[in-house]
Short mmCIF file of C-alpha atoms in Angstrom, two decimals:
data_model
loop_
_atom_site.label_atom_id
_atom_site.label_comp_id
_atom_site.label_asym_id
_atom_site.label_seq_id
_atom_site.Cartn_x
_atom_site.Cartn_y
_atom_site.Cartn_z
CA MET A 1 0.00 0.00 0.00
CA ASN A 2 1.57 3.28 -1.08
CA THR A 3 1.67 6.44 0.99
CA ARG A 4 -1.03 8.19 -1.06
CA THR A 5 -3.50 5.32 -0.59
CA ARG A 6 -2.74 5.12 3.12
CA MET A 7 -3.44 8.87 3.53
CA LEU A 8 -6.71 8.55 1.63
CA ILE A 9 -7.89 5.72 3.89
CA LEU A 10 -7.00 7.71 7.01
CA THR A 11 -8.83 10.78 5.71
CA VAL A 12 -12.00 8.83 4.89
CA THR A 13 -11.90 7.07 8.27
CA GLY A 14 -11.50 10.39 10.06
CA LEU A 15 -14.44 11.91 8.19
CA MET A 16 -16.63 8.92 9.03
CA ALA A 17 -15.71 9.17 12.71
CA ALA A 18 -16.38 12.90 12.75
CA THR A 19 -19.75 12.39 11.07
CA ALA A 20 -20.67 9.76 13.65
CA ILE A 21 -19.71 12.06 16.51
CA VAL A 22 -21.67 14.98 15.07
CA GLY A 23 -24.68 12.75 14.45
CA TYR A 24 -24.52 11.41 17.99
CA THR A 25 -24.28 14.95 19.43
CA VAL A 26 -27.23 16.22 17.40
CA ASN A 27 -29.38 13.20 18.16
CA THR A 28 -28.57 13.40 21.87
CA ARG A 29 -29.44 17.09 21.95
CA ASP A 30 -32.68 16.48 20.08
CA ALA A 31 -33.60 13.63 22.39
CA ALA A 32 -32.96 15.79 25.45
CA ALA A 33 -35.02 18.63 24.00
CA GLY A 34 -37.81 16.20 23.24
CA THR A 35 -38.14 15.33 26.91
CA SER A 36 -39.05 18.90 27.81
CA PRO A 37 -42.76 19.11 28.74
CA THR A 38 -43.66 22.22 26.75
CA GLY A 39 -47.05 23.93 26.81
CA SER A 40 -48.84 27.01 25.58
CA ILE A 41 -48.55 30.26 27.54
CA ASP A 42 -50.90 33.15 26.83
CA LEU A 43 -49.95 36.49 28.38
CA ALA A 44 -53.64 37.42 28.39
CA THR A 45 -54.27 34.82 31.10
CA ALA A 46 -55.24 36.58 34.31
CA ASP A 47 -53.84 35.87 37.77
CA THR A 48 -50.66 34.26 36.51
CA ILE A 49 -46.98 34.55 37.32
CA VAL A 50 -44.67 34.10 34.35
CA PHE A 51 -40.99 33.45 34.95
CA ARG A 52 -37.76 31.95 33.63
CA ASP A 53 -37.31 28.32 34.62
CA THR A 54 -33.89 27.70 36.17
CA ALA A 55 -34.33 24.06 37.19
CA PRO A 56 -31.47 21.87 35.92
CA GLY A 57 -32.52 19.85 32.90
CA PRO A 58 -34.19 20.35 29.53
CA ASP A 59 -36.45 23.18 30.74
CA PHE A 60 -33.59 25.41 31.86
CA GLY A 61 -34.00 28.93 30.52
CA HIS A 62 -37.51 28.36 29.17
CA ILE A 63 -40.34 30.74 30.01
CA ALA A 64 -42.90 29.11 32.29
CA SER A 65 -46.02 30.06 34.24
CA VAL A 66 -48.01 29.14 37.35
CA PRO A 67 -51.32 30.45 38.75
CA SER A 68 -50.82 33.33 41.19
CA ALA A 69 -53.06 31.60 43.71
CA HIS A 70 -51.05 28.37 43.45
CA PRO A 71 -47.40 29.23 42.79
CA ASP A 72 -46.45 25.73 43.97
CA ALA A 73 -48.34 24.16 41.06
CA THR A 74 -46.53 22.27 38.31
CA PRO A 75 -45.42 24.95 35.84
CA THR A 76 -46.58 25.19 32.27
CA VAL A 77 -43.33 25.40 30.29
CA SER A 78 -43.13 27.09 26.90
CA SER A 79 -40.59 26.56 24.13
CA THR A 80 -39.38 30.19 24.45
CA LEU A 81 -35.81 30.57 25.72
CA CYS A 82 -34.66 33.77 27.44
CA ASP A 83 -31.82 34.94 29.65
CA ARG A 84 -33.97 37.78 30.98
CA PHE A 85 -37.73 38.28 30.62
CA TYR A 86 -40.57 40.62 31.51
CA ALA A 87 -44.13 41.12 30.27
CA ALA A 88 -47.22 43.29 30.65
CA ASN A 89 -50.54 43.63 28.81
CA ASN A 90 -49.88 41.06 26.07
CA THR A 91 -46.35 42.29 25.34
CA ALA A 92 -43.09 40.69 26.46
CA ILE A 93 -39.39 41.40 26.12
CA CYS A 94 -37.01 38.46 25.91
CA LEU A 95 -33.26 38.99 26.12
CA GLN A 96 -31.14 36.13 24.86
CA ARG A 97 -27.50 35.60 24.04
CA GLY A 98 -26.58 32.78 21.71
CA GLY A 99 -25.87 31.57 18.22
CA ALA A 100 -22.86 30.05 16.45
CA LEU A 101 -21.16 33.45 16.70
CA PRO A 102 -22.54 34.63 20.06
CA ALA A 103 -24.71 37.72 19.76
CA THR A 104 -27.37 39.26 21.97
CA TYR A 105 -30.95 39.88 20.88
CA ALA A 106 -33.78 41.85 22.43
CA THR A 107 -36.98 40.29 21.11
CA VAL A 108 -40.45 41.76 21.54
CA LEU A 109 -43.10 39.04 21.81
CA ASP A 110 -46.89 39.09 21.52
CA HIS A 111 -49.35 37.48 23.91
CA SER A 112 -48.61 34.03 22.46
CA LEU A 113 -44.84 34.56 22.81
CA HIS A 114 -44.45 34.95 19.04
CA GLN A 115 -41.81 37.36 17.76
CA VAL A 116 -42.99 40.84 16.82
CA ARG A 117 -39.66 42.64 16.53
CA GLN A 118 -36.05 41.74 17.17
CA VAL A 119 -33.12 44.05 17.83
CA LYS A 120 -29.54 42.84 17.67
CA THR A 121 -27.52 44.48 20.40
CA ALA A 122 -24.22 44.11 22.24
CA GLY A 123 -23.30 42.82 25.67
CA PHE A 124 -24.84 40.50 28.23
CA PRO A 125 -28.55 40.59 29.22
CA ASN A 126 -29.13 42.35 32.51
CA ARG A 127 -32.46 44.15 33.04
CA ALA A 128 -35.80 44.19 31.17
CA ARG A 129 -39.10 45.99 31.63
CA VAL A 130 -42.44 46.61 29.89
CA SER A 131 -44.85 49.42 30.81
CA ALA A 132 -48.24 48.47 32.25
CA SER A 133 -49.96 49.24 28.93
CA GLY A 134 -47.48 47.10 26.99
CA ARG A 135 -46.43 50.06 24.84
CA MET A 136 -43.01 50.98 26.24
CA VAL A 137 -40.21 48.42 26.41
CA SER A 138 -36.72 48.79 27.87
CA TRP A 139 -33.65 46.64 28.34
CA THR A 140 -30.17 46.98 29.81
CA MET A 141 -27.02 45.17 28.72
CA PHE A 142 -23.59 44.91 30.31
CA VAL A 143 -21.22 45.97 27.54
CA GLN A 144 -18.22 45.89 29.84
CA GLY A 145 -17.84 43.97 33.10
CA ASP A 146 -20.50 41.70 34.57
CA SER A 147 -21.25 43.18 37.98
CA TYR A 148 -22.33 46.49 39.48
CA LEU A 149 -19.64 45.92 42.10
CA SER A 150 -16.93 46.47 39.51
CA ASP A 151 -15.47 49.94 39.03
CA ASP A 152 -15.03 49.51 35.29
CA PHE A 153 -18.45 48.22 34.24
CA SER A 154 -20.38 49.87 31.45
CA THR A 155 -24.06 49.49 30.56
CA ARG A 156 -26.24 50.33 27.59
CA THR A 157 -29.94 50.88 28.13
CA ALA A 158 -32.50 51.12 25.32
CA ILE A 159 -36.12 52.25 25.09
CA LEU A 160 -38.51 51.05 22.39
CA ASP A 161 -41.91 52.62 21.76
CA THR A 162 -43.85 49.73 20.26
CA LYS A 163 -46.64 52.05 19.06
CA THR A 164 -44.45 54.36 16.98
CA GLY A 165 -41.55 51.97 16.43
CA ARG A 166 -39.08 54.55 17.75
CA LEU A 167 -35.96 52.96 19.20
CA ILE A 168 -33.49 54.81 21.41
CA ASP A 169 -30.63 52.35 21.56
CA ASN A 170 -28.72 54.22 24.27
CA VAL A 171 -30.41 56.58 26.73
CA GLU A 172 -27.11 58.19 27.71
CA SER A 173 -27.96 60.99 25.26
CA ILE A 174 -30.71 62.28 27.55
CA PRO A 175 -29.95 65.72 29.09
CA LEU A 176 -29.42 65.14 32.82
CA THR A 177 -29.99 67.51 35.72
CA LEU A 178 -28.04 66.37 38.79
CA ASP A 179 -28.76 68.05 42.13
CA GLY A 180 -30.55 70.84 40.29
CA LYS A 181 -27.76 71.60 37.82
CA PRO A 182 -27.20 70.50 34.19
CA TYR A 183 -24.68 67.68 34.18
CA GLN A 184 -22.48 66.02 31.58
CA ALA A 185 -19.76 63.40 32.04
CA ALA A 186 -18.15 60.66 30.00
CA ASP A 187 -18.74 58.02 32.70
CA VAL A 188 -22.55 58.30 32.86
CA ASN A 189 -24.31 54.90 32.86
CA TYR A 190 -28.04 54.20 33.05
CA TRP A 191 -29.82 50.94 33.89
CA GLY A 192 -33.00 49.42 35.25
CA ILE A 193 -35.77 51.55 33.73
CA THR A 194 -39.31 51.28 35.13
CA PHE A 195 -42.30 53.03 33.53
CA ALA A 196 -45.23 54.95 34.99
CA ALA A 197 -48.80 54.38 33.81
CA ASP A 198 -48.72 57.41 31.49
CA ASP A 199 -46.08 55.76 29.23
CA ASN A 200 -44.09 58.99 29.48
CA THR A 201 -42.64 59.19 32.98
CA PHE A 202 -39.95 56.68 33.82
CA TYR A 203 -37.48 56.02 36.61
CA ALA A 204 -34.00 54.57 36.33
CA THR A 205 -30.57 54.39 37.93
CA VAL A 206 -27.75 56.62 36.79
CA ARG A 207 -24.17 56.19 37.91
CA THR A 208 -21.43 58.78 37.59
CA ALA A 209 -18.30 59.70 39.55
CA GLY A 210 -18.69 56.52 41.61
CA ARG A 211 -22.20 57.37 42.87
CA THR A 212 -25.63 56.07 41.92
CA TYR A 213 -28.86 58.07 41.79
CA LEU A 214 -32.56 57.56 41.19
CA VAL A 215 -33.58 59.62 38.18
CA GLN A 216 -37.02 60.60 36.95
CA GLY A 217 -37.24 60.87 33.18
CA ASP A 218 -39.68 62.51 30.78
CA TYR A 219 -39.77 60.51 27.55
CA ARG A 220 -41.51 63.07 25.33
CA ALA A 221 -39.51 66.06 26.60
CA TRP A 222 -36.39 63.85 26.69
CA THR A 223 -35.06 65.11 30.00
CA ALA A 224 -34.05 63.46 33.29
CA ARG A 225 -33.34 64.71 36.81
CA THR A 226 -31.94 63.04 39.91
CA LEU A 227 -34.25 62.53 42.89
CA ARG A 228 -32.15 60.65 45.43
CA GLU A 229 -28.72 59.11 45.89
CA ASN A 230 -27.93 55.41 46.45
CA VAL A 231 -30.85 53.90 44.53
CA GLU A 232 -30.38 51.03 42.07
CA CYS A 233 -32.72 48.96 39.91
CA PRO A 234 -36.00 50.75 40.73
CA SER A 235 -39.39 49.14 40.15
CA LEU A 236 -42.57 51.21 40.38
CA SER A 237 -45.53 49.84 42.34
CA PRO A 238 -48.83 49.16 40.49
CA ASP A 239 -50.44 52.20 42.15
CA GLY A 240 -47.49 54.40 41.13
CA THR A 241 -46.78 55.64 44.66
CA ARG A 242 -43.68 53.67 45.67
CA ILE A 243 -40.48 52.26 44.28
CA VAL A 244 -38.75 49.09 45.43
CA PHE A 245 -35.01 49.26 44.87
CA LYS A 246 -31.73 47.81 45.99
CA LYS A 247 -29.63 50.04 48.22
CA ARG A 248 -25.89 49.78 48.77
CA VAL A 249 -25.52 49.13 52.49
CA ASN A 250 -22.07 47.57 52.68
CA ALA A 251 -18.76 48.27 50.97
CA SER A 252 -17.97 44.56 51.12
CA ALA A 253 -18.66 42.39 48.09
CA ASN A 254 -20.21 39.73 50.31
CA ARG A 255 -23.50 41.47 51.19
CA PRO A 256 -23.49 44.84 49.44
CA TRP A 257 -27.22 45.46 48.85
CA ARG A 258 -30.57 45.29 50.60
CA LEU A 259 -34.07 45.84 49.23
CA TYR A 260 -35.88 49.02 50.28
CA VAL A 261 -39.18 50.66 49.38
CA LEU A 262 -39.26 54.41 48.74
CA ASP A 263 -42.47 56.44 49.15
CA LEU A 264 -42.35 58.92 46.27
CA ARG A 265 -44.58 61.45 48.07
CA THR A 266 -42.73 61.61 51.40
CA MET A 267 -39.36 60.26 50.14
CA VAL A 268 -39.25 58.03 53.23
CA GLU A 269 -37.54 54.69 52.62
CA THR A 270 -38.25 51.42 54.42
CA PRO A 271 -35.95 48.37 54.53
CA LEU A 272 -37.68 45.13 53.64
CA ALA A 273 -37.53 42.07 55.87
CA ASP A 274 -35.13 40.09 53.66
CA GLU A 275 -31.63 40.94 54.90
CA HIS A 276 -29.92 38.92 52.17
CA SER A 277 -28.05 40.83 49.49
CA ILE A 278 -30.33 41.01 46.45
CA ASP A 279 -28.91 41.82 43.04
CA ASP A 280 -32.12 41.99 41.01
CA GLN A 281 -34.71 44.43 39.73
CA ALA A 282 -37.54 43.33 41.97
CA ALA A 283 -41.11 43.12 40.66
CA TRP A 284 -44.41 43.84 42.40
CA LEU A 285 -46.68 40.83 42.82
CA ASN A 286 -49.34 43.31 43.93
CA ASN A 287 -49.43 46.61 45.83
CA ASN A 288 -48.58 44.84 49.07
CA THR A 289 -45.91 42.33 48.03
CA VAL A 290 -42.68 42.39 46.06
CA MET A 291 -40.94 39.41 44.47
CA TYR A 292 -37.40 38.92 43.23
CA GLY A 293 -34.77 36.42 42.22
CA ARG A 294 -32.40 35.24 44.92
CA PRO A 295 -29.50 32.85 44.36
CA ARG A 296 -28.97 29.98 46.74
CA GLN A 297 -25.94 30.16 48.96
CA SER A 298 -24.98 26.65 47.89
CA GLY A 299 -24.47 27.58 44.24
CA GLY A 300 -25.78 29.37 41.18
CA ASP A 301 -29.37 28.10 41.38
CA TRP A 302 -32.07 30.76 41.74
CA ASP A 303 -35.46 30.89 43.43
CA ILE A 304 -38.16 33.56 43.37
CA TRP A 305 -38.83 34.99 46.81
CA ALA A 306 -41.61 37.25 48.08
CA VAL A 307 -41.74 39.70 50.98
CA PRO A 308 -44.27 42.27 52.25
CA ALA A 309 -43.71 45.79 50.91
CA ASP A 310 -44.29 47.49 54.27
CA GLY A 311 -41.10 46.18 55.87
CA GLY A 312 -42.84 43.62 58.04
CA GLY A 313 -43.48 39.91 57.68
CA THR A 314 -41.09 37.16 56.73
CA PRO A 315 -39.51 36.47 53.32
CA ARG A 316 -40.66 33.23 51.70
CA ILE A 317 -39.87 31.19 48.62
CA LEU A 318 -42.63 31.84 46.11
CA ILE A 319 -41.38 29.71 43.19
CA PRO A 320 -38.33 27.44 43.42
CA ASP A 321 -35.86 27.15 40.54
CA ALA A 322 -36.98 30.37 38.89
CA SER A 323 -35.99 33.96 38.06
CA SER A 324 -37.33 37.01 36.14
CA PRO A 325 -40.81 37.00 37.75
CA THR A 326 -43.68 38.81 36.04
CA PRO A 327 -47.24 39.15 37.44
CA LEU A 328 -49.99 39.01 34.82
CA GLY A 329 -53.48 40.30 35.51
CA THR A 330 -52.95 39.82 39.24
CA ASP A 331 -55.20 41.61 41.71
CA THR A 332 -53.13 44.63 42.75
CA GLY A 333 -54.65 44.79 46.21
CA PRO A 334 -55.89 47.88 48.05
#
């Protein structure tokens, strides 16, 4: 057997082995995906909590739902995959990073979780919100760093008006008034937008010169002003009177934040009963209760917890193996 023939045999053998390996990998992946108990989720369904499933296995990362009255029920799991998710009034925003050449997409979904619009963006999914009417959508990406504890992180926050189609891919262009004076700086970063019921007023975090502030923005006038220092990841209550946020309470990286509720009329803030450090943009289950993702101390698994908004009570696990909670058509309470 000459050298040329020997090389040909080796090449063919290698190709056959590679094909077998690829075929095995694809078939195994397909078989695993086929074991996922998927179902239909309709965002028009009242009294429902929709969330991202974080249980190990084929459902990981899929959007799922449970009845608000029975959060311990077996979830209905959809085929929609997201790294971050939020929804309101038949509109959802799904942030996902993936693909052969990893890219990040912000995808607007309808009530059946079907794609309406997709925006290719940069960075890692971080925060997502939809206004109560479903019109205004916002998302935040980490474009540098992966933690708010880092001094060199950079974020990019976008706003999409689904009625007009207008996309502002970076809100850093908004004129900012800080402590009553016009302010400009190269290190300004915004994140964690939350919308008021008028689809015009919004709240967010701005960071500059090593400090964070709660800002109130006017979408149509395109202006923003600071209201208070040391406020991150605000979330407006259903009645529009309070904001739940994470407050920096410790310089240590071990337990840096704690959830607080701010009364927007009196500007009095109240610490919530959960003393764990929470790095999430909490959501309101109703006017009396907030819910949020909390990682387990034993590892990277997440659960959704709930706690009274008045500072009393005891925190409790609402949905195990879950993150990105969204209440749909839930009674907002008195």
